[in-house]
């Protein structure tokens, strides 16, 4: 059985959540789809999907394998497009979206640079903290920060993102430095207000190895805000300790304006992803944009210089 067809069928079933729906989309019988999945799981020696009469769910191994498969097939499509496109120039309109804070700092400055390389491409950039339905609203690509939920979208990991506890050197000189996450109760912590999206609190790894269970704490403080940029500004002003993403604070840390604390308890990184709808042939302008982001985000010193 063709290995590539097995992978394509696995992605189709996993993203649609239905053997029948995937079979209809591919124009084959559910029995054929079932045999492809059985063959894939037998070849790998691992259970990828839990199938009942009512629903299909991914196992832990299946979730990890799905992201890898989507990336591999996207890379394969890109490789084929680069050969078949030959000397064809990218053209057309590119609609992209990103979270407001991240987009202002790390997407918007790259858009004019990308267009300098591809002048026949026109670009619309949408910055919003709302989770955009990119397929339903006609976007070609979204940049998203954080863990990717299961969906019918394809995601390409562009970079890692960590969350750090940071404060100014002056604040730490006045109040001391926390040695464990529980010490945060003694400090002024700058937190997102309850109506913001960060509901689980600050994540820490309190074990002895990276595989230890992550715990979430909700530190308190005299100041909170629903806007992350305001918390960042308050932190830079020396009003307390904040829990911020590396994309937001690495430049200040490199410049000495902020200091990270509790690094030994840092939770595993999540990712910065490019997300786009599943398509048989990804437009050249989209593929080049994703490659452009990967190149810049992977450049040593990029995050420290922003």
PDB file of C-alpha atoms in Angstrom:
ATOM      1  CA  UNK A   1       0.000   0.000   0.000  1.00  0.00           C
ATOM      2  CA  UNK A   2       1.286   3.447  -0.893  1.00  0.00           C
ATOM      3  CA  UNK A   3       2.744   5.098   2.234  1.00  0.00           C
ATOM      4  CA  UNK A   4       1.882   8.589   1.048  1.00  0.00           C
ATOM      5  CA  UNK A   5      -1.747   7.606   0.486  1.00  0.00           C
ATOM      6  CA  UNK A   6      -1.857   6.216   4.029  1.00  0.00           C
ATOM      7  CA  UNK A   7      -0.641   9.529   5.413  1.00  0.00           C
ATOM      8  CA  UNK A   8      -3.097  11.533   3.325  1.00  0.00           C
ATOM      9  CA  UNK A   9      -5.964   9.310   4.472  1.00  0.00           C
ATOM     10  CA  UNK A  10      -4.879   9.586   8.116  1.00  0.00           C
ATOM     11  CA  UNK A  11      -4.855  13.409   7.897  1.00  0.00           C
ATOM     12  CA  UNK A  12      -8.244  13.423   6.177  1.00  0.00           C
ATOM     13  CA  UNK A  13      -9.877  11.207   8.817  1.00  0.00           C
ATOM     14  CA  UNK A  14      -8.182  12.973  11.754  1.00  0.00           C
ATOM     15  CA  UNK A  15      -9.164  16.478  10.639  1.00  0.00           C
ATOM     16  CA  UNK A  16     -12.718  15.537   9.656  1.00  0.00           C
ATOM     17  CA  UNK A  17     -13.327  13.303  12.657  1.00  0.00           C
ATOM     18  CA  UNK A  18     -15.219  10.831  10.528  1.00  0.00           C
ATOM     19  CA  UNK A  19     -14.229   7.845   8.432  1.00  0.00           C
ATOM     20  CA  UNK A  20     -17.287   8.290   6.231  1.00  0.00           C
ATOM     21  CA  UNK A  21     -16.691  12.008   5.634  1.00  0.00           C
ATOM     22  CA  UNK A  22     -13.058  11.356   4.719  1.00  0.00           C
ATOM     23  CA  UNK A  23     -14.075   8.532   2.374  1.00  0.00           C
ATOM     24  CA  UNK A  24     -16.610  10.771   0.608  1.00  0.00           C
ATOM     25  CA  UNK A  25     -13.991  13.523   0.216  1.00  0.00           C
ATOM     26  CA  UNK A  26     -11.551  11.093  -1.391  1.00  0.00           C
ATOM     27  CA  UNK A  27     -14.173   9.275  -3.463  1.00  0.00           C
ATOM     28  CA  UNK A  28     -13.582   5.826  -1.962  1.00  0.00           C
ATOM     29  CA  UNK A  29     -15.513   3.545   0.368  1.00  0.00           C
ATOM     30  CA  UNK A  30     -15.179   3.739   4.166  1.00  0.00           C
ATOM     31  CA  UNK A  31     -13.832   0.187   4.082  1.00  0.00           C
ATOM     32  CA  UNK A  32     -10.888   1.283   1.947  1.00  0.00           C
ATOM     33  CA  UNK A  33     -10.158   4.179   4.287  1.00  0.00           C
ATOM     34  CA  UNK A  34     -10.305   1.780   7.224  1.00  0.00           C
ATOM     35  CA  UNK A  35      -7.813  -0.577   5.587  1.00  0.00           C
ATOM     36  CA  UNK A  36      -5.413   2.295   4.926  1.00  0.00           C
ATOM     37  CA  UNK A  37      -5.526   3.340   8.571  1.00  0.00           C
ATOM     38  CA  UNK A  38      -5.131  -0.235   9.775  1.00  0.00           C
ATOM     39  CA  UNK A  39      -2.134  -0.657   7.492  1.00  0.00           C
ATOM     40  CA  UNK A  40      -0.563   2.581   8.745  1.00  0.00           C
ATOM     41  CA  UNK A  41      -0.999   1.672  12.423  1.00  0.00           C
ATOM     42  CA  UNK A  42       0.303  -1.852  11.799  1.00  0.00           C
ATOM     43  CA  UNK A  43       3.356  -0.515   9.975  1.00  0.00           C
ATOM     44  CA  UNK A  44       4.116   1.988  12.743  1.00  0.00           C
ATOM     45  CA  UNK A  45       3.243  -0.366  15.580  1.00  0.00           C
ATOM     46  CA  UNK A  46       1.212   2.301  17.401  1.00  0.00           C
ATOM     47  CA  UNK A  47      -2.438   3.238  17.796  1.00  0.00           C
ATOM     48  CA  UNK A  48      -3.135   6.610  16.182  1.00  0.00           C
ATOM     49  CA  UNK A  49      -6.920   6.784  16.327  1.00  0.00           C
ATOM     50  CA  UNK A  50      -9.563   5.557  18.742  1.00  0.00           C
ATOM     51  CA  UNK A  51     -12.550   4.524  16.653  1.00  0.00           C
ATOM     52  CA  UNK A  52     -16.059   3.911  17.981  1.00  0.00           C
ATOM     53  CA  UNK A  53     -19.424   3.799  16.251  1.00  0.00           C
ATOM     54  CA  UNK A  54     -20.037   7.416  17.271  1.00  0.00           C
ATOM     55  CA  UNK A  55     -16.755   9.217  16.914  1.00  0.00           C
ATOM     56  CA  UNK A  56     -13.071   9.116  16.083  1.00  0.00           C
ATOM     57  CA  UNK A  57     -10.503  10.684  18.395  1.00  0.00           C
ATOM     58  CA  UNK A  58      -6.741  10.995  18.213  1.00  0.00           C
ATOM     59  CA  UNK A  59      -4.475   9.261  20.681  1.00  0.00           C
ATOM     60  CA  UNK A  60      -1.577  11.206  22.185  1.00  0.00           C
ATOM     61  CA  UNK A  61       0.726   9.631  19.604  1.00  0.00           C
ATOM     62  CA  UNK A  62      -1.790  10.376  16.875  1.00  0.00           C
ATOM     63  CA  UNK A  63      -1.920  14.082  17.752  1.00  0.00           C
ATOM     64  CA  UNK A  64       1.861  14.402  17.526  1.00  0.00           C
ATOM     65  CA  UNK A  65       1.978  12.367  14.325  1.00  0.00           C
ATOM     66  CA  UNK A  66      -0.763  14.485  12.720  1.00  0.00           C
ATOM     67  CA  UNK A  67       1.263  17.694  13.038  1.00  0.00           C
ATOM     68  CA  UNK A  68       4.334  15.957  11.602  1.00  0.00           C
ATOM     69  CA  UNK A  69       2.329  14.543   8.692  1.00  0.00           C
ATOM     70  CA  UNK A  70       0.764  17.903   7.866  1.00  0.00           C
ATOM     71  CA  UNK A  71       4.164  19.546   7.863  1.00  0.00           C
ATOM     72  CA  UNK A  72       5.722  16.807   5.715  1.00  0.00           C
ATOM     73  CA  UNK A  73       2.977  16.921   3.118  1.00  0.00           C
ATOM     74  CA  UNK A  74       3.103  20.714   3.054  1.00  0.00           C
ATOM     75  CA  UNK A  75       6.878  20.561   2.511  1.00  0.00           C
ATOM     76  CA  UNK A  76       6.376  18.016  -0.261  1.00  0.00           C
ATOM     77  CA  UNK A  77       3.803  20.252  -1.961  1.00  0.00           C
ATOM     78  CA  UNK A  78       6.187  23.176  -1.657  1.00  0.00           C
ATOM     79  CA  UNK A  79       9.040  21.178  -3.189  1.00  0.00           C
ATOM     80  CA  UNK A  80       6.865  20.128  -6.114  1.00  0.00           C
ATOM     81  CA  UNK A  81       5.635  23.685  -6.600  1.00  0.00           C
ATOM     82  CA  UNK A  82       9.162  25.062  -6.655  1.00  0.00           C
ATOM     83  CA  UNK A  83      10.094  22.638  -9.436  1.00  0.00           C
ATOM     84  CA  UNK A  84       6.943  23.021 -11.488  1.00  0.00           C
ATOM     85  CA  UNK A  85       6.826  26.795 -11.050  1.00  0.00           C
ATOM     86  CA  UNK A  86      10.265  27.198 -12.594  1.00  0.00           C
ATOM     87  CA  UNK A  87      10.916  30.851 -13.109  1.00  0.00           C
ATOM     88  CA  UNK A  88       7.325  31.939 -12.500  1.00  0.00           C
ATOM     89  CA  UNK A  89       7.072  34.978 -10.246  1.00  0.00           C
ATOM     90  CA  UNK A  90       4.756  35.115  -7.261  1.00  0.00           C
ATOM     91  CA  UNK A  91       1.748  37.341  -7.895  1.00  0.00           C
ATOM     92  CA  UNK A  92      -1.777  37.984  -6.708  1.00  0.00           C
ATOM     93  CA  UNK A  93      -3.209  39.160  -3.395  1.00  0.00           C
ATOM     94  CA  UNK A  94      -1.988  37.733  -0.082  1.00  0.00           C
ATOM     95  CA  UNK A  95      -4.312  38.036   2.932  1.00  0.00           C
ATOM     96  CA  UNK A  96      -2.590  37.335   6.251  1.00  0.00           C
ATOM     97  CA  UNK A  97      -3.582  37.715   9.894  1.00  0.00           C
ATOM     98  CA  UNK A  98      -1.741  37.675  13.224  1.00  0.00           C
ATOM     99  CA  UNK A  99      -2.352  38.494  16.910  1.00  0.00           C
ATOM    100  CA  UNK A 100      -2.297  42.244  17.505  1.00  0.00           C
ATOM    101  CA  UNK A 101       0.719  42.546  19.815  1.00  0.00           C
ATOM    102  CA  UNK A 102       2.869  39.943  18.088  1.00  0.00           C
ATOM    103  CA  UNK A 103       1.806  41.161  14.663  1.00  0.00           C
ATOM    104  CA  UNK A 104       2.749  44.774  15.319  1.00  0.00           C
ATOM    105  CA  UNK A 105       6.202  43.792  16.462  1.00  0.00           C
ATOM    106  CA  UNK A 106       7.164  40.741  14.421  1.00  0.00           C
ATOM    107  CA  UNK A 107       4.913  40.540  11.354  1.00  0.00           C
ATOM    108  CA  UNK A 108       4.154  44.078  10.205  1.00  0.00           C
ATOM    109  CA  UNK A 109       7.843  45.095   9.813  1.00  0.00           C
ATOM    110  CA  UNK A 110       8.439  42.077   7.561  1.00  0.00           C
ATOM    111  CA  UNK A 111       5.532  42.720   5.186  1.00  0.00           C
ATOM    112  CA  UNK A 112       7.180  45.583   3.216  1.00  0.00           C
ATOM    113  CA  UNK A 113      10.429  43.615   3.073  1.00  0.00           C
ATOM    114  CA  UNK A 114       8.606  40.634   1.599  1.00  0.00           C
ATOM    115  CA  UNK A 115       6.941  42.815  -1.005  1.00  0.00           C
ATOM    116  CA  UNK A 116      10.296  44.293  -2.007  1.00  0.00           C
ATOM    117  CA  UNK A 117      11.299  40.768  -2.988  1.00  0.00           C
ATOM    118  CA  UNK A 118       7.963  40.038  -4.695  1.00  0.00           C
ATOM    119  CA  UNK A 119       6.619  43.331  -6.086  1.00  0.00           C
ATOM    120  CA  UNK A 120       3.800  41.659  -8.001  1.00  0.00           C
ATOM    121  CA  UNK A 121       2.197  40.519  -4.737  1.00  0.00           C
ATOM    122  CA  UNK A 122      -0.239  42.829  -2.942  1.00  0.00           C
ATOM    123  CA  UNK A 123      -0.779  42.231   0.778  1.00  0.00           C
ATOM    124  CA  UNK A 124      -3.526  42.808   3.345  1.00  0.00           C
ATOM    125  CA  UNK A 125      -2.489  42.389   6.989  1.00  0.00           C
ATOM    126  CA  UNK A 126      -5.158  41.904   9.652  1.00  0.00           C
ATOM    127  CA  UNK A 127      -4.103  42.296  13.295  1.00  0.00           C
ATOM    128  CA  UNK A 128      -6.613  40.955  15.795  1.00  0.00           C
ATOM    129  CA  UNK A 129      -6.621  38.975  19.022  1.00  0.00           C
ATOM    130  CA  UNK A 130      -9.808  37.295  17.856  1.00  0.00           C
ATOM    131  CA  UNK A 131      -9.241  33.744  16.572  1.00  0.00           C
ATOM    132  CA  UNK A 132      -9.913  34.241  12.878  1.00  0.00           C
ATOM    133  CA  UNK A 133     -11.689  31.567  10.841  1.00  0.00           C
ATOM    134  CA  UNK A 134      -9.128  31.883   8.078  1.00  0.00           C
ATOM    135  CA  UNK A 135     -10.865  29.553   5.637  1.00  0.00           C
ATOM    136  CA  UNK A 136     -14.314  31.015   6.252  1.00  0.00           C
ATOM    137  CA  UNK A 137     -13.099  34.629   6.134  1.00  0.00           C
ATOM    138  CA  UNK A 138     -10.867  34.226   3.103  1.00  0.00           C
ATOM    139  CA  UNK A 139      -7.390  34.493   4.610  1.00  0.00           C
ATOM    140  CA  UNK A 140      -4.434  32.736   3.037  1.00  0.00           C
ATOM    141  CA  UNK A 141      -2.325  32.386   6.182  1.00  0.00           C
ATOM    142  CA  UNK A 142      -2.375  33.168   9.893  1.00  0.00           C
ATOM    143  CA  UNK A 143       0.508  33.501  12.326  1.00  0.00           C
ATOM    144  CA  UNK A 144      -0.478  32.085  15.702  1.00  0.00           C
ATOM    145  CA  UNK A 145       1.328  31.819  19.013  1.00  0.00           C
ATOM    146  CA  UNK A 146       0.700  28.916  21.385  1.00  0.00           C
ATOM    147  CA  UNK A 147      -0.356  25.300  21.223  1.00  0.00           C
ATOM    148  CA  UNK A 148      -2.330  24.394  18.127  1.00  0.00           C
ATOM    149  CA  UNK A 149      -5.761  22.840  18.744  1.00  0.00           C
ATOM    150  CA  UNK A 150      -6.908  20.002  16.539  1.00  0.00           C
ATOM    151  CA  UNK A 151      -8.404  21.428  13.380  1.00  0.00           C
ATOM    152  CA  UNK A 152      -8.647  21.011   9.645  1.00  0.00           C
ATOM    153  CA  UNK A 153      -5.876  23.584   9.193  1.00  0.00           C
ATOM    154  CA  UNK A 154      -2.262  22.851   8.359  1.00  0.00           C
ATOM    155  CA  UNK A 155       0.324  24.347  10.718  1.00  0.00           C
ATOM    156  CA  UNK A 156       4.039  24.893  10.188  1.00  0.00           C
ATOM    157  CA  UNK A 157       6.138  25.601  13.269  1.00  0.00           C
ATOM    158  CA  UNK A 158       8.183  28.732  12.676  1.00  0.00           C
ATOM    159  CA  UNK A 159       9.910  29.108  16.050  1.00  0.00           C
ATOM    160  CA  UNK A 160       9.702  28.205  19.722  1.00  0.00           C
ATOM    161  CA  UNK A 161       8.152  30.548  22.241  1.00  0.00           C
ATOM    162  CA  UNK A 162       8.713  30.437  25.999  1.00  0.00           C
ATOM    163  CA  UNK A 163       7.049  32.340  28.813  1.00  0.00           C
ATOM    164  CA  UNK A 164       9.392  33.981  31.315  1.00  0.00           C
ATOM    165  CA  UNK A 165       9.014  35.746  34.643  1.00  0.00           C
ATOM    166  CA  UNK A 166      10.723  39.114  34.208  1.00  0.00           C
ATOM    167  CA  UNK A 167      11.329  42.277  36.200  1.00  0.00           C
ATOM    168  CA  UNK A 168      13.634  45.270  36.066  1.00  0.00           C
ATOM    169  CA  UNK A 169      17.004  45.079  37.844  1.00  0.00           C
ATOM    170  CA  UNK A 170      15.898  48.019  40.020  1.00  0.00           C
ATOM    171  CA  UNK A 171      12.741  46.216  41.178  1.00  0.00           C
ATOM    172  CA  UNK A 172      14.721  43.093  42.091  1.00  0.00           C
ATOM    173  CA  UNK A 173      17.329  45.195  43.883  1.00  0.00           C
ATOM    174  CA  UNK A 174      14.580  46.747  46.044  1.00  0.00           C
ATOM    175  CA  UNK A 175      12.476  43.656  46.694  1.00  0.00           C
ATOM    176  CA  UNK A 176      14.787  40.660  46.214  1.00  0.00           C
ATOM    177  CA  UNK A 177      14.544  37.760  43.764  1.00  0.00           C
ATOM    178  CA  UNK A 178      12.068  34.867  44.015  1.00  0.00           C
ATOM    179  CA  UNK A 179      13.798  31.498  44.303  1.00  0.00           C
ATOM    180  CA  UNK A 180      10.777  29.232  43.718  1.00  0.00           C
ATOM    181  CA  UNK A 181       7.369  29.812  42.095  1.00  0.00           C
ATOM    182  CA  UNK A 182       5.701  29.808  45.537  1.00  0.00           C
ATOM    183  CA  UNK A 183       7.815  32.848  46.459  1.00  0.00           C
ATOM    184  CA  UNK A 184       5.794  34.935  43.987  1.00  0.00           C
ATOM    185  CA  UNK A 185       3.172  35.373  46.706  1.00  0.00           C
ATOM    186  CA  UNK A 186       5.600  37.810  48.384  1.00  0.00           C
ATOM    187  CA  UNK A 187       5.991  40.015  45.293  1.00  0.00           C
ATOM    188  CA  UNK A 188       3.913  42.435  43.252  1.00  0.00           C
ATOM    189  CA  UNK A 189       2.880  40.373  40.209  1.00  0.00           C
ATOM    190  CA  UNK A 190       1.458  42.064  37.131  1.00  0.00           C
ATOM    191  CA  UNK A 191      -1.320  39.808  35.866  1.00  0.00           C
ATOM    192  CA  UNK A 192      -3.929  39.688  33.160  1.00  0.00           C
ATOM    193  CA  UNK A 193      -7.380  40.510  34.491  1.00  0.00           C
ATOM    194  CA  UNK A 194      -9.993  37.780  34.768  1.00  0.00           C
ATOM    195  CA  UNK A 195     -11.766  38.821  31.562  1.00  0.00           C
ATOM    196  CA  UNK A 196      -8.633  38.203  29.470  1.00  0.00           C
ATOM    197  CA  UNK A 197      -7.867  34.981  27.634  1.00  0.00           C
ATOM    198  CA  UNK A 198      -5.103  33.742  29.950  1.00  0.00           C
ATOM    199  CA  UNK A 199      -7.295  31.877  32.438  1.00  0.00           C
ATOM    200  CA  UNK A 200      -5.053  29.074  33.688  1.00  0.00           C
ATOM    201  CA  UNK A 201      -2.394  31.319  35.180  1.00  0.00           C
ATOM    202  CA  UNK A 202       1.389  31.179  34.991  1.00  0.00           C
ATOM    203  CA  UNK A 203       2.890  27.796  34.026  1.00  0.00           C
ATOM    204  CA  UNK A 204       5.884  26.280  35.807  1.00  0.00           C
ATOM    205  CA  UNK A 205       7.742  22.991  35.687  1.00  0.00           C
ATOM    206  CA  UNK A 206       8.322  22.108  39.333  1.00  0.00           C
ATOM    207  CA  UNK A 207       9.976  18.717  38.732  1.00  0.00           C
ATOM    208  CA  UNK A 208      13.547  17.727  38.077  1.00  0.00           C
ATOM    209  CA  UNK A 209      13.339  17.152  34.338  1.00  0.00           C
ATOM    210  CA  UNK A 210      11.586  18.730  31.306  1.00  0.00           C
ATOM    211  CA  UNK A 211       9.049  15.885  31.223  1.00  0.00           C
ATOM    212  CA  UNK A 212       7.702  16.734  34.679  1.00  0.00           C
ATOM    213  CA  UNK A 213       4.112  17.826  35.058  1.00  0.00           C
ATOM    214  CA  UNK A 214       3.475  21.512  34.514  1.00  0.00           C
ATOM    215  CA  UNK A 215       1.582  23.328  37.260  1.00  0.00           C
ATOM    216  CA  UNK A 216      -0.306  26.612  36.940  1.00  0.00           C
ATOM    217  CA  UNK A 217      -0.273  29.357  39.549  1.00  0.00           C
ATOM    218  CA  UNK A 218      -2.341  32.525  39.717  1.00  0.00           C
ATOM    219  CA  UNK A 219      -0.155  35.100  41.464  1.00  0.00           C
ATOM    220  CA  UNK A 220      -1.791  38.196  42.870  1.00  0.00           C
ATOM    221  CA  UNK A 221      -0.744  41.811  42.849  1.00  0.00           C
ATOM    222  CA  UNK A 222      -2.029  45.353  43.173  1.00  0.00           C
ATOM    223  CA  UNK A 223      -2.224  45.853  39.392  1.00  0.00           C
ATOM    224  CA  UNK A 224      -3.857  43.825  36.651  1.00  0.00           C
ATOM    225  CA  UNK A 225      -4.928  44.632  33.112  1.00  0.00           C
ATOM    226  CA  UNK A 226      -6.677  42.950  30.183  1.00  0.00           C
ATOM    227  CA  UNK A 227      -3.984  44.202  27.778  1.00  0.00           C
ATOM    228  CA  UNK A 228      -0.616  42.431  27.657  1.00  0.00           C
ATOM    229  CA  UNK A 229       1.205  45.462  26.268  1.00  0.00           C
ATOM    230  CA  UNK A 230       0.189  47.490  29.292  1.00  0.00           C
ATOM    231  CA  UNK A 231       1.565  44.779  31.592  1.00  0.00           C
ATOM    232  CA  UNK A 232       4.787  44.870  29.602  1.00  0.00           C
ATOM    233  CA  UNK A 233       5.016  48.649  29.995  1.00  0.00           C
ATOM    234  CA  UNK A 234       4.291  48.447  33.732  1.00  0.00           C
ATOM    235  CA  UNK A 235       6.989  45.832  34.104  1.00  0.00           C
ATOM    236  CA  UNK A 236       9.523  48.026  32.290  1.00  0.00           C
ATOM    237  CA  UNK A 237       8.519  50.867  34.609  1.00  0.00           C
ATOM    238  CA  UNK A 238       9.504  48.749  37.609  1.00  0.00           C
ATOM    239  CA  UNK A 239       6.069  48.085  39.110  1.00  0.00           C
ATOM    240  CA  UNK A 240       6.494  44.342  39.548  1.00  0.00           C
ATOM    241  CA  UNK A 241       7.122  40.904  38.030  1.00  0.00           C
ATOM    242  CA  UNK A 242       5.354  39.929  34.802  1.00  0.00           C
ATOM    243  CA  UNK A 243       5.008  36.621  32.937  1.00  0.00           C
ATOM    244  CA  UNK A 244       5.696  37.423  29.309  1.00  0.00           C
ATOM    245  CA  UNK A 245       6.581  35.648  26.075  1.00  0.00           C
ATOM    246  CA  UNK A 246      10.141  35.548  24.804  1.00  0.00           C
ATOM    247  CA  UNK A 247       9.039  37.236  21.574  1.00  0.00           C
ATOM    248  CA  UNK A 248       8.029  40.230  23.669  1.00  0.00           C
ATOM    249  CA  UNK A 249      10.917  40.560  26.142  1.00  0.00           C
ATOM    250  CA  UNK A 250      14.067  39.046  24.623  1.00  0.00           C
ATOM    251  CA  UNK A 251      15.219  42.395  23.280  1.00  0.00           C
ATOM    252  CA  UNK A 252      14.847  44.015  26.722  1.00  0.00           C
ATOM    253  CA  UNK A 253      16.622  41.105  28.380  1.00  0.00           C
ATOM    254  CA  UNK A 254      19.499  41.355  25.888  1.00  0.00           C
ATOM    255  CA  UNK A 255      19.708  45.113  26.565  1.00  0.00           C
ATOM    256  CA  UNK A 256      19.662  44.615  30.347  1.00  0.00           C
ATOM    257  CA  UNK A 257      16.376  46.475  30.818  1.00  0.00           C
ATOM    258  CA  UNK A 258      14.721  43.313  32.142  1.00  0.00           C
ATOM    259  CA  UNK A 259      16.005  40.263  33.991  1.00  0.00           C
ATOM    260  CA  UNK A 260      14.405  36.832  33.858  1.00  0.00           C
ATOM    261  CA  UNK A 261      13.856  34.961  37.117  1.00  0.00           C
ATOM    262  CA  UNK A 262      12.796  31.416  38.007  1.00  0.00           C
ATOM    263  CA  UNK A 263      14.362  30.142  34.778  1.00  0.00           C
ATOM    264  CA  UNK A 264      14.961  26.730  36.370  1.00  0.00           C
ATOM    265  CA  UNK A 265      11.193  26.295  36.610  1.00  0.00           C
ATOM    266  CA  UNK A 266      10.383  27.338  33.058  1.00  0.00           C
ATOM    267  CA  UNK A 267       7.619  25.330  31.383  1.00  0.00           C
ATOM    268  CA  UNK A 268       8.304  23.673  28.008  1.00  0.00           C
ATOM    269  CA  UNK A 269       8.000  26.035  25.042  1.00  0.00           C
ATOM    270  CA  UNK A 270       4.964  26.285  22.860  1.00  0.00           C
ATOM    271  CA  UNK A 271       5.273  27.351  19.255  1.00  0.00           C
ATOM    272  CA  UNK A 272       4.879  30.183  16.809  1.00  0.00           C
ATOM    273  CA  UNK A 273       3.070  28.722  13.812  1.00  0.00           C
ATOM    274  CA  UNK A 274       2.034  29.619  10.302  1.00  0.00           C
ATOM    275  CA  UNK A 275      -1.453  28.216   9.763  1.00  0.00           C
ATOM    276  CA  UNK A 276      -3.244  27.848   6.456  1.00  0.00           C
ATOM    277  CA  UNK A 277      -6.180  25.896   4.990  1.00  0.00           C
ATOM    278  CA  UNK A 278      -5.564  22.508   3.460  1.00  0.00           C
ATOM    279  CA  UNK A 279      -5.098  22.900  -0.248  1.00  0.00           C
ATOM    280  CA  UNK A 280      -3.929  20.528  -2.908  1.00  0.00           C
ATOM    281  CA  UNK A 281      -1.766  23.229  -4.487  1.00  0.00           C
ATOM    282  CA  UNK A 282      -0.541  25.943  -2.130  1.00  0.00           C
ATOM    283  CA  UNK A 283      -0.238  29.269  -3.996  1.00  0.00           C
ATOM    284  CA  UNK A 284       3.358  30.266  -4.599  1.00  0.00           C
ATOM    285  CA  UNK A 285       2.902  33.591  -2.780  1.00  0.00           C
ATOM    286  CA  UNK A 286       1.749  31.754   0.376  1.00  0.00           C
ATOM    287  CA  UNK A 287       4.600  29.259   0.256  1.00  0.00           C
ATOM    288  CA  UNK A 288       7.143  32.040  -0.210  1.00  0.00           C
ATOM    289  CA  UNK A 289       5.639  34.034   2.676  1.00  0.00           C
ATOM    290  CA  UNK A 290       5.901  31.058   5.036  1.00  0.00           C
ATOM    291  CA  UNK A 291       9.488  30.402   3.943  1.00  0.00           C
ATOM    292  CA  UNK A 292      10.246  34.102   4.445  1.00  0.00           C
ATOM    293  CA  UNK A 293       8.951  33.983   8.027  1.00  0.00           C
ATOM    294  CA  UNK A 294      10.879  30.786   8.782  1.00  0.00           C
ATOM    295  CA  UNK A 295      14.076  32.362   7.485  1.00  0.00           C
ATOM    296  CA  UNK A 296      13.753  35.522   9.573  1.00  0.00           C
ATOM    297  CA  UNK A 297      12.447  33.878  12.742  1.00  0.00           C
ATOM    298  CA  UNK A 298      15.255  31.339  12.552  1.00  0.00           C
ATOM    299  CA  UNK A 299      17.991  33.951  12.088  1.00  0.00           C
ATOM    300  CA  UNK A 300      20.282  34.132  15.154  1.00  0.00           C
ATOM    301  CA  UNK A 301      19.615  37.319  17.082  1.00  0.00           C
ATOM    302  CA  UNK A 302      16.293  38.090  15.369  1.00  0.00           C
ATOM    303  CA  UNK A 303      14.233  38.150  18.560  1.00  0.00           C
ATOM    304  CA  UNK A 304      16.846  40.059  20.551  1.00  0.00           C
ATOM    305  CA  UNK A 305      16.937  42.802  17.922  1.00  0.00           C
ATOM    306  CA  UNK A 306      13.197  43.478  17.739  1.00  0.00           C
TER     307      UNK A 306
END
